[in-house]
PDB file of C-alpha atoms in Angstrom:
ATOM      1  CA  UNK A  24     -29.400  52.580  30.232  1.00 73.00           C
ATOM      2  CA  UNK A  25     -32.840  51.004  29.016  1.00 75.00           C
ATOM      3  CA  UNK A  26     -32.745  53.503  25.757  1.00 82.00           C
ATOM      4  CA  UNK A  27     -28.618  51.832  25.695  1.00 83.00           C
ATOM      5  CA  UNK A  28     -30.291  48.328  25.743  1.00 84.00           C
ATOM      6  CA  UNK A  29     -32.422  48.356  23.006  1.00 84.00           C
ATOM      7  CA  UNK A  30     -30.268  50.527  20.815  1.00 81.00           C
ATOM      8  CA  UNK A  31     -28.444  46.924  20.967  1.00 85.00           C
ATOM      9  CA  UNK A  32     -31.429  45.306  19.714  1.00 84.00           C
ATOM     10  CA  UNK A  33     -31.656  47.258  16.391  1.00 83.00           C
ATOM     11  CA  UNK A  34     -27.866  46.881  15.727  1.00 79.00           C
ATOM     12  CA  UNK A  35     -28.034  43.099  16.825  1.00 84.00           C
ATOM     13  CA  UNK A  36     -31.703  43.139  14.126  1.00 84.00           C
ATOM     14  CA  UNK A  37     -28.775  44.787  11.345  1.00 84.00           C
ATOM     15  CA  UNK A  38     -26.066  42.354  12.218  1.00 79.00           C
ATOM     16  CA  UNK A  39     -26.898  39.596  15.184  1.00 81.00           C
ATOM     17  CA  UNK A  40     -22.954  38.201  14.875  1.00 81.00           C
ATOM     18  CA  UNK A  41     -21.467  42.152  15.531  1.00 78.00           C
ATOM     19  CA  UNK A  42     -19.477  41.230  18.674  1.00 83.00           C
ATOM     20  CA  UNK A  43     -18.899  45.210  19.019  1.00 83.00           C
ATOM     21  CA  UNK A  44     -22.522  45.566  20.130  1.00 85.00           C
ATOM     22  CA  UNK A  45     -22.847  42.048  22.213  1.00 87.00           C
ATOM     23  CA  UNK A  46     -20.108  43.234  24.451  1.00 84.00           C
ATOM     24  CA  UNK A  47     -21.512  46.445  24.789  1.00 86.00           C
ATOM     25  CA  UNK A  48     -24.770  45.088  25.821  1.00 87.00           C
ATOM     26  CA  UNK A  49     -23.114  42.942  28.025  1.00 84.00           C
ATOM     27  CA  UNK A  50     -21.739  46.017  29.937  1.00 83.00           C
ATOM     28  CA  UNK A  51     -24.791  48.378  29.299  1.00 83.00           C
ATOM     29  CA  UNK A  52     -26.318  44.949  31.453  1.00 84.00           C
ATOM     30  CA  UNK A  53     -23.656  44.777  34.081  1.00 79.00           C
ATOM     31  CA  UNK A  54     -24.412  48.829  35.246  1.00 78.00           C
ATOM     32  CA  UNK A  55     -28.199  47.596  35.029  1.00 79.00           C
ATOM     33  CA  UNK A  56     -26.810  44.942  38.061  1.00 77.00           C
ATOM     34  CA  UNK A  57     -24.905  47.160  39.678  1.00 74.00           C
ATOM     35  CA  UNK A  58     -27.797  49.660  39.739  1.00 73.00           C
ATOM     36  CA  UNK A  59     -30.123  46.802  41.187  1.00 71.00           C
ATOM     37  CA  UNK A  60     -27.621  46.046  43.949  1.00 70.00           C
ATOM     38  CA  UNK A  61     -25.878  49.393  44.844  1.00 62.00           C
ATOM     39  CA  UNK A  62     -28.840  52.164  45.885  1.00 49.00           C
ATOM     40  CA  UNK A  63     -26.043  54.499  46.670  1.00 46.00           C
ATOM     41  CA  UNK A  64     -24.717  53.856  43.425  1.00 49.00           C
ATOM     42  CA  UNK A  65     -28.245  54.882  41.617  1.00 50.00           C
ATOM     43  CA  UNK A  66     -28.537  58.085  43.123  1.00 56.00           C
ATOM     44  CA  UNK A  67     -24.492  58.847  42.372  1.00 54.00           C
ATOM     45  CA  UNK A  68     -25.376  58.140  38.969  1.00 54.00           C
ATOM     46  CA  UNK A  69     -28.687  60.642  39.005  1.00 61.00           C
ATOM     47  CA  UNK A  70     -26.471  63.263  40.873  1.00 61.00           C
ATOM     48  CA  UNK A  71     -23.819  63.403  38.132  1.00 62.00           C
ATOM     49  CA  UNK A  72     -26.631  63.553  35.406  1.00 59.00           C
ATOM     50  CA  UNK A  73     -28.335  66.095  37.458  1.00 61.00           C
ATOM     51  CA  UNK A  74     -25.274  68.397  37.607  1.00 61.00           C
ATOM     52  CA  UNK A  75     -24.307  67.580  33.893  1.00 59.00           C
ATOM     53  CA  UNK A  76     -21.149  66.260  34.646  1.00 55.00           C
ATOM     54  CA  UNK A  77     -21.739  63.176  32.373  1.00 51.00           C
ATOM     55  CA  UNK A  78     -19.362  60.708  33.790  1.00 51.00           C
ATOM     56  CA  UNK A  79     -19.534  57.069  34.796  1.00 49.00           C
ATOM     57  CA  UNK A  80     -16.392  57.989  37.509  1.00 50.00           C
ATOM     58  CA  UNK A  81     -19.205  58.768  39.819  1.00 47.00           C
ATOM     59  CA  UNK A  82     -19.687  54.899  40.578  1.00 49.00           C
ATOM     60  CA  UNK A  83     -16.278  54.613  41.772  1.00 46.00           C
ATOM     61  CA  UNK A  84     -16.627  57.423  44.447  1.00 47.00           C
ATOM     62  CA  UNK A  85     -17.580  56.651  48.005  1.00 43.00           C
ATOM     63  CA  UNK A  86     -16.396  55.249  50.842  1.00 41.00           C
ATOM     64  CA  UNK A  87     -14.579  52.305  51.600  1.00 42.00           C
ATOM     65  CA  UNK A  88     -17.754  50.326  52.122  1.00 44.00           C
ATOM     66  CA  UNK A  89     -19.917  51.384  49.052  1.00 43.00           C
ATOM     67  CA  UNK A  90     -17.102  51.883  46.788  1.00 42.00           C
ATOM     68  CA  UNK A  91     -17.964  49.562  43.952  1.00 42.00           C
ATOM     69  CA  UNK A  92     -15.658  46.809  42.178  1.00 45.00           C
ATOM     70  CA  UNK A  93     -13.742  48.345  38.811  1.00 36.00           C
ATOM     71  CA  UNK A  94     -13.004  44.630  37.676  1.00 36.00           C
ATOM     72  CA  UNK A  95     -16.519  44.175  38.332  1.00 47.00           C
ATOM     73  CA  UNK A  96     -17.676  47.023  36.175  1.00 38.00           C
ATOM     74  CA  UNK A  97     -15.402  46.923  33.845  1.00 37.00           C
ATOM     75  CA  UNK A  98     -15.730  42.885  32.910  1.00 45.00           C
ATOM     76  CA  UNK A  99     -19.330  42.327  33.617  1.00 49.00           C
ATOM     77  CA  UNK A 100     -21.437  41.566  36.835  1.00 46.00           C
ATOM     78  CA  UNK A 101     -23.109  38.598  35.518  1.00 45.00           C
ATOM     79  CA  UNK A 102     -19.608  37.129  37.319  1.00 45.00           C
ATOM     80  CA  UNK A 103     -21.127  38.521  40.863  1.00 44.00           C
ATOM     81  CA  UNK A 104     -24.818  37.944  40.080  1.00 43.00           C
ATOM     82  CA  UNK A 105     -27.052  35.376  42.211  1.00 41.00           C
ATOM     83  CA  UNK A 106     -28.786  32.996  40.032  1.00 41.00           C
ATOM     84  CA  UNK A 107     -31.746  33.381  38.025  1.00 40.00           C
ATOM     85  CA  UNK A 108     -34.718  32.411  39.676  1.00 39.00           C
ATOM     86  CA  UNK A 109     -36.845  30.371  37.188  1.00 45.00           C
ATOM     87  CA  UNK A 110     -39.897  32.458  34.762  1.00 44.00           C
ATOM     88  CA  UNK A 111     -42.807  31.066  33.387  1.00 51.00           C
ATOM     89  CA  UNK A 112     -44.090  31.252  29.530  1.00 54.00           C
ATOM     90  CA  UNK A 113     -46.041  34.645  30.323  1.00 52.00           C
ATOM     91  CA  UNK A 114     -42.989  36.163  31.489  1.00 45.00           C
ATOM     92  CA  UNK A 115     -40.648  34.432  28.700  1.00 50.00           C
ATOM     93  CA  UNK A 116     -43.257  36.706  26.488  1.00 54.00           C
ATOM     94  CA  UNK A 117     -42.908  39.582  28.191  1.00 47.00           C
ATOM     95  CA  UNK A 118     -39.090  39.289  27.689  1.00 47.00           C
ATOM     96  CA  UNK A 119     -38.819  37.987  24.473  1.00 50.00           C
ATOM     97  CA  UNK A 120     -38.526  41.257  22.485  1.00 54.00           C
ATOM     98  CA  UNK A 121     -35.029  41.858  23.515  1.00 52.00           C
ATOM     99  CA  UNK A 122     -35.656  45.422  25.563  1.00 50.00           C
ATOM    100  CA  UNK A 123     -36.437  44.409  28.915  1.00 51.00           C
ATOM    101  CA  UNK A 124     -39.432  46.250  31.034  1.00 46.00           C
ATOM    102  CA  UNK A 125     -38.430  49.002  33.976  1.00 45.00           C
ATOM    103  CA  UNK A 126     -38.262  45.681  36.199  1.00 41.00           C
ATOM    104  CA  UNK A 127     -37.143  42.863  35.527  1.00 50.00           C
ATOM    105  CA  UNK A 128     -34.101  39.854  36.240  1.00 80.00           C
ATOM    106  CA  UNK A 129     -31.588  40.793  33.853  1.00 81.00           C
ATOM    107  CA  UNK A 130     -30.164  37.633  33.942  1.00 85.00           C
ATOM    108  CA  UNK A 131     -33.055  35.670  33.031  1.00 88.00           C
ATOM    109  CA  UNK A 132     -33.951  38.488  30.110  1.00 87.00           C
ATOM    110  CA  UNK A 133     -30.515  37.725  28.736  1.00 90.00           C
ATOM    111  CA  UNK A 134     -30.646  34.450  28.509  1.00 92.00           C
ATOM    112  CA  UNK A 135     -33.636  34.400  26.858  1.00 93.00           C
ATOM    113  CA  UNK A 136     -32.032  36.685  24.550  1.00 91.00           C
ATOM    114  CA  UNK A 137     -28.758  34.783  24.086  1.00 93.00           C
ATOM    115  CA  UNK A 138     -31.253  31.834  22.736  1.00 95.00           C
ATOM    116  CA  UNK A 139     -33.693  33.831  20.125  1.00 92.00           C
ATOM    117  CA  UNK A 140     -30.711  35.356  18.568  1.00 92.00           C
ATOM    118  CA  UNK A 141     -28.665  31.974  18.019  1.00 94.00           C
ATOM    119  CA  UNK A 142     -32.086  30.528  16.588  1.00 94.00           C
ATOM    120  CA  UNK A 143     -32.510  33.244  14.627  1.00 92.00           C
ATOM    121  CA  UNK A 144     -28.963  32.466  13.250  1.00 92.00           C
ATOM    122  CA  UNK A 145     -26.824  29.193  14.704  1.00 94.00           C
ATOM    123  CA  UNK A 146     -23.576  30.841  13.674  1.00 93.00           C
ATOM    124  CA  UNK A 147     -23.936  33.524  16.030  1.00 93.00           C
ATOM    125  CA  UNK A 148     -20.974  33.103  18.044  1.00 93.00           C
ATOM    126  CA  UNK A 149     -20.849  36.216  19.614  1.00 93.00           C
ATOM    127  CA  UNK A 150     -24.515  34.886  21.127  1.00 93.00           C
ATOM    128  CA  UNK A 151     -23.612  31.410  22.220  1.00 95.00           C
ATOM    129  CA  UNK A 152     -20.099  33.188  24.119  1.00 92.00           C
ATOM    130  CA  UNK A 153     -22.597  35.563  26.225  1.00 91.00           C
ATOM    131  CA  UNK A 154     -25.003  32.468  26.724  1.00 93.00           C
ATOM    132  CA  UNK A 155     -21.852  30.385  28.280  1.00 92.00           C
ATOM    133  CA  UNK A 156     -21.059  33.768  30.171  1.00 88.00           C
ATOM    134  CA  UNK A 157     -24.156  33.348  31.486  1.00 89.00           C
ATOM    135  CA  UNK A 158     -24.979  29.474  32.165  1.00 90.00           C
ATOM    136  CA  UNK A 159     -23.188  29.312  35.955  1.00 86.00           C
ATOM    137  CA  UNK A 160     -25.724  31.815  36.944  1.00 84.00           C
ATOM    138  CA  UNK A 161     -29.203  30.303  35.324  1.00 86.00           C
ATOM    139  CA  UNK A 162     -27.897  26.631  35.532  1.00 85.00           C
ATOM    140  CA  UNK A 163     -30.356  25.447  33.214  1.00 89.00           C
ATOM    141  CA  UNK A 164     -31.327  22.024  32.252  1.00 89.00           C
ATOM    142  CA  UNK A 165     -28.209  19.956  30.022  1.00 92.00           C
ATOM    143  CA  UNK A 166     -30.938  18.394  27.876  1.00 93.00           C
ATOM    144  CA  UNK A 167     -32.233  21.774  27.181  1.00 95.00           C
ATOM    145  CA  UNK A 168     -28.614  22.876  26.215  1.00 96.00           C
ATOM    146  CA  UNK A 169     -27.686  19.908  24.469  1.00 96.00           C
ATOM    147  CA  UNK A 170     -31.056  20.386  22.239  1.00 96.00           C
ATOM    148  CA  UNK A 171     -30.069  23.799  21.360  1.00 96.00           C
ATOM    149  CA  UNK A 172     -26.118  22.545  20.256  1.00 97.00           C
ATOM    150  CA  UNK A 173     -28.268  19.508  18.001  1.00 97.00           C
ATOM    151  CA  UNK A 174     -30.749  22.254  16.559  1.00 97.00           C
ATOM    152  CA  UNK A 175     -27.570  24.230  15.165  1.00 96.00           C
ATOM    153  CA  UNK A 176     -25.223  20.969  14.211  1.00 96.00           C
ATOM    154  CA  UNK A 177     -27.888  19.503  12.580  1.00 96.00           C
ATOM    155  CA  UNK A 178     -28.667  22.479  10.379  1.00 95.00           C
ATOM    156  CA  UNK A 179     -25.065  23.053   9.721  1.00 95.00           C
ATOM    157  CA  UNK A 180     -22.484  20.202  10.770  1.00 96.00           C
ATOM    158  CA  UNK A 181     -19.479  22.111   9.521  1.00 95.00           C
ATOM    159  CA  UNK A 182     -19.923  25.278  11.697  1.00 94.00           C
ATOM    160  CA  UNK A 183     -17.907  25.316  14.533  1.00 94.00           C
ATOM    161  CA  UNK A 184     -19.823  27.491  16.621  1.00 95.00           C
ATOM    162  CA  UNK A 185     -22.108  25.258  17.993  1.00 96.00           C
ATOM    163  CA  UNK A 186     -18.890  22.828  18.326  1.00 97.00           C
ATOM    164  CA  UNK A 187     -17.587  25.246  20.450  1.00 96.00           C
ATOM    165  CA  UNK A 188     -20.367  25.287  22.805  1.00 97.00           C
ATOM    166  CA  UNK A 189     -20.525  21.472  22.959  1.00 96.00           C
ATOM    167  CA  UNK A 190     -17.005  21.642  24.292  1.00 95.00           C
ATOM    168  CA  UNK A 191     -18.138  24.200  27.209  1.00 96.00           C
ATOM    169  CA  UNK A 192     -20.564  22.004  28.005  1.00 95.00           C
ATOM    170  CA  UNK A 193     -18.364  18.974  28.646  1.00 94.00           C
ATOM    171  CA  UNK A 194     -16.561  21.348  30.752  1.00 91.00           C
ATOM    172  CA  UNK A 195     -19.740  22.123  33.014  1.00 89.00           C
ATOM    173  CA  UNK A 196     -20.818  19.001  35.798  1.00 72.00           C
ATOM    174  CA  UNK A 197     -20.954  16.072  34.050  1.00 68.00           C
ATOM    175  CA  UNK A 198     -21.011  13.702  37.097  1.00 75.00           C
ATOM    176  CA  UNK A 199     -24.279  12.527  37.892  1.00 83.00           C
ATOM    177  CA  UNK A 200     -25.980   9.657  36.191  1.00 84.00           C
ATOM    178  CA  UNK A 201     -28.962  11.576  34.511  1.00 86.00           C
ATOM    179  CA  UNK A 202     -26.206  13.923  32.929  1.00 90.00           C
ATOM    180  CA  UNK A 203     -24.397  11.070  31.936  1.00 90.00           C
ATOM    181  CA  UNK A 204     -27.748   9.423  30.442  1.00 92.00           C
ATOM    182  CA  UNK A 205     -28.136  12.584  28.152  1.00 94.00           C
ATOM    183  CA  UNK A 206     -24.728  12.961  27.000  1.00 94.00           C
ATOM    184  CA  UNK A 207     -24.726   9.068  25.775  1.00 93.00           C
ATOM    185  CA  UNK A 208     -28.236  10.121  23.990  1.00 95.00           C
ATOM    186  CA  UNK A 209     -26.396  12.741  22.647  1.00 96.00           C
ATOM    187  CA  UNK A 210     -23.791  10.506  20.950  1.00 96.00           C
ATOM    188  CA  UNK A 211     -26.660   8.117  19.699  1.00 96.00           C
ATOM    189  CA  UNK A 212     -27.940  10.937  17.980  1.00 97.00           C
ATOM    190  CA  UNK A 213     -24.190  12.183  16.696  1.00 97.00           C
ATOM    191  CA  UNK A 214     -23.992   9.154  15.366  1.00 96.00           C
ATOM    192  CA  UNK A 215     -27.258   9.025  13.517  1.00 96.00           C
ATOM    193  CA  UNK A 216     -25.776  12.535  11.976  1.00 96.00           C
ATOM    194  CA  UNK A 217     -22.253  10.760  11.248  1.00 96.00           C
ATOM    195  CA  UNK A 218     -24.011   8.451   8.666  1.00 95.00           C
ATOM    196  CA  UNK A 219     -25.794  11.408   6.479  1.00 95.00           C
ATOM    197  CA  UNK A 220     -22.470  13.094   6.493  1.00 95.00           C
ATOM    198  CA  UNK A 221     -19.982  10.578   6.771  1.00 94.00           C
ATOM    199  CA  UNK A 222     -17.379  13.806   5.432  1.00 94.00           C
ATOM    200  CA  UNK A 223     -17.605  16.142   8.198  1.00 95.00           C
ATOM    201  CA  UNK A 224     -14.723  15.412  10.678  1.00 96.00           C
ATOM    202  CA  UNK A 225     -16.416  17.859  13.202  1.00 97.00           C
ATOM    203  CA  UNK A 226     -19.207  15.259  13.733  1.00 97.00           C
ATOM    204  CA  UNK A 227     -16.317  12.585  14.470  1.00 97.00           C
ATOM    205  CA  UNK A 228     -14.305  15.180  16.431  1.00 97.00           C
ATOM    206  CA  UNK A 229     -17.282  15.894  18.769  1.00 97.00           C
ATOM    207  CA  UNK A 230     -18.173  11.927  19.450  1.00 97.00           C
ATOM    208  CA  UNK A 231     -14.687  11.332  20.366  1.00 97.00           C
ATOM    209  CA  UNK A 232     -14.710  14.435  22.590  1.00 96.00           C
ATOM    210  CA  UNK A 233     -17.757  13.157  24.334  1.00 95.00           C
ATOM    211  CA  UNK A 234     -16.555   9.947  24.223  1.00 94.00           C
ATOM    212  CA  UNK A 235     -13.206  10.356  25.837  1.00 94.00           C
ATOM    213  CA  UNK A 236     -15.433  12.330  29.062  1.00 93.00           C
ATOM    214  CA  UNK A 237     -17.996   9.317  28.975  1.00 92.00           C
ATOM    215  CA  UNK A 238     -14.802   6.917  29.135  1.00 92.00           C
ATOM    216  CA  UNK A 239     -13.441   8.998  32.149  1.00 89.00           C
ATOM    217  CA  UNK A 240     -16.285   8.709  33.905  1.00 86.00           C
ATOM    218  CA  UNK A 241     -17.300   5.538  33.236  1.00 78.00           C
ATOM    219  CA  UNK A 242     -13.882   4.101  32.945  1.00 70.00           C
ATOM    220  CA  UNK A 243     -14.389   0.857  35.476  1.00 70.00           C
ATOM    221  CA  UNK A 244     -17.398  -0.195  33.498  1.00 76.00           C
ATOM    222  CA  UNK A 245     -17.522  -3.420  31.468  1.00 78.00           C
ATOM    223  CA  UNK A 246     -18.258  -1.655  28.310  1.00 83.00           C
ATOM    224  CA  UNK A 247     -14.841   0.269  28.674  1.00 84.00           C
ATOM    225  CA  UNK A 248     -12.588  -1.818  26.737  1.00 87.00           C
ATOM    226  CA  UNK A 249     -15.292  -1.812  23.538  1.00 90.00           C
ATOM    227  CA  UNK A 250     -15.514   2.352  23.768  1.00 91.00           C
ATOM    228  CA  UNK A 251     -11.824   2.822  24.168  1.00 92.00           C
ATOM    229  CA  UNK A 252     -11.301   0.893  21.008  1.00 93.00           C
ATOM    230  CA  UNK A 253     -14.593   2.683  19.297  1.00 94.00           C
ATOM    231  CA  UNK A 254     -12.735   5.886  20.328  1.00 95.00           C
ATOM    232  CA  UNK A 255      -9.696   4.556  18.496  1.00 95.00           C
ATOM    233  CA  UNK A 256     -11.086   3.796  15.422  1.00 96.00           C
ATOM    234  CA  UNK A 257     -13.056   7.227  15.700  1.00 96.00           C
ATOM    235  CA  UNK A 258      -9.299   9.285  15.697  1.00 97.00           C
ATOM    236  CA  UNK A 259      -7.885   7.435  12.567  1.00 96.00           C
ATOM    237  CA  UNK A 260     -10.977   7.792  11.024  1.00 96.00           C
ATOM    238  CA  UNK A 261     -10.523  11.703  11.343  1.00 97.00           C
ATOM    239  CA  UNK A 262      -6.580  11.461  10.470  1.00 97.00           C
ATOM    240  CA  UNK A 263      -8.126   9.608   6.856  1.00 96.00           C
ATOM    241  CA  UNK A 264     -10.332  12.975   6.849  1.00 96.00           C
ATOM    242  CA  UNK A 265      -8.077  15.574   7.939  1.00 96.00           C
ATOM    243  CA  UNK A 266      -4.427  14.706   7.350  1.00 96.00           C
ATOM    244  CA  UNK A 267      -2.887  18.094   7.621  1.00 96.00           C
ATOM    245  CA  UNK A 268      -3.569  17.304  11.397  1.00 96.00           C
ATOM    246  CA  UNK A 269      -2.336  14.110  12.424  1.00 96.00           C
ATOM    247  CA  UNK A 270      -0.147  14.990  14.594  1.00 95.00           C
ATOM    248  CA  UNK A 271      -3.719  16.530  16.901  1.00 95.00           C
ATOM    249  CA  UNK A 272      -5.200  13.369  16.298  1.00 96.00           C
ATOM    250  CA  UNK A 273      -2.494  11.054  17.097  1.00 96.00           C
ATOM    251  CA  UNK A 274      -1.862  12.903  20.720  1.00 96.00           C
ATOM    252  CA  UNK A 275      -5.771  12.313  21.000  1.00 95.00           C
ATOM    253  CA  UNK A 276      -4.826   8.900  20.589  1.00 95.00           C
ATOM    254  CA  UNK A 277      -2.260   8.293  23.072  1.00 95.00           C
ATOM    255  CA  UNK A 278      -4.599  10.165  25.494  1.00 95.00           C
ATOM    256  CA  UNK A 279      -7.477   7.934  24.959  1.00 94.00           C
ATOM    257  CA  UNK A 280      -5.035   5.285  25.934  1.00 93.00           C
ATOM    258  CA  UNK A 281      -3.919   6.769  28.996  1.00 90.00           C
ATOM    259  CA  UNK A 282      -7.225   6.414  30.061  1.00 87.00           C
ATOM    260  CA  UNK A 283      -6.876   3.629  32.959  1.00 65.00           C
TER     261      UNK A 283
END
């Protein structure tokens, strides 16, 4: 499964966006798991290679308390996986190169994975999907995260991949008031971005989705009246951009105004 892993790596060093290979890896990873967790199911999976039978069936066989999970094997046991303890720069090293050593926490090696591919390339899609795959297990700093979506929106404000992970992460706990600190940062520094490229309606589109979760939140403040109105001006400044979809902004509209 190890020689399976870092065949990934050269195809992912040929193409890092092939989403063939990613979810491959992602289930050459999710036996790795399942071998980690289920002794029974290691030595099932030596027997059968032992008797040349050459069949992953083996891991379903058993009894009824060792049999093993087909949705789980079939859609990724990241979904079942404890959390990722944290690792230190030594071991960050150690994993870096993309083929993990005989022992190691696979979660933690992917994630460090996930994040040298997208820098290598910040319209890796396929790379930021397996990261968000991934983020309820490591639950790693916002800022962190939020620094990584900047990186790849400041190189490229057009490209909706790291758009797309910007809207997971407004999905994630957004509750407390250090995570509500960073995401207003955040804006302050969309907004800095908004004036060199006062064009790109994805820069507008992601303040007013931030916005519109900071106004929820925050929606018996003072200030609550001036954002709503901000977020207003925000929407028909993106219907002057992108006509051919009014109508989306518009419904954004009378949204922002249901906002009590």
């Amino acid at each position: 499964l190890q020689q399976e892993l870092a065949l990934t790596v050269q195809f992912l060093d040929r193409d890092e966006r092939n989403f063939h290979c990613w979810n491959y890896r992602r289930f050459v990873v999710s036996l790795l798991l399942l071998l980690q967790k289920q002794a029974t199911a290691r030595s099932a999976i030596k027997s059968s290679i032992a008797t040349g039978t050459g069949s992953w069936d083996v891991l379903l066989q058993g009894g009824e308390n060792d049999k093993i999970d087909e949705q789980i094997l079939l859609m990724g046991a990241q979904v079942a996986a404890p959390a990722a303890p944290s690792i230190d720069e030594e071991e960050k090293a150690d994993l870096a190169d993309g083929a993990a050593p005989d022992s190691t926490d696979w979660i933690a090696h992917e994630w460090i994975f996930t994040k040298q591919k997208i820098e290598q390339n910040f319209s890796n899609f396929s790379a930021f999907h397996y990261r968000s795959k991934l983020y309820p297990l490591v639950q790693p700093l916002l800022e962190d995260e939020l620094q990584l979506v900047e990186n790849a929106i400041f190189t490229e404000p057009d490209d909706q991949t790291a758009w797309w992970y910007q809207s997971f992460l407004l999905r994630q706990n957004t509750t407390s008031d250090e995570i509500l600190s960073q995401w207003q940062s955040h804006v302050s520094n969309l907004e800095e971005l908004a004036e060199e490229v006062p064009h790109s309606k994805w820069v507008v589109l992601g303040m007013v989705n931030c916005g519109m979760m900071l106004l929820k939140r925050q929606q018996d403040s003072s200030d609550a009246g001036s954002q709503r109105t901000a977020l207003l001006t925000q929407c028909q400044k993106l219907i002057d951009l992108d006509p051919d979809r009014k109508g989306r902004y518009v419904s954004l509209e009378q949204t922002i105004l249901k906002i009590a």
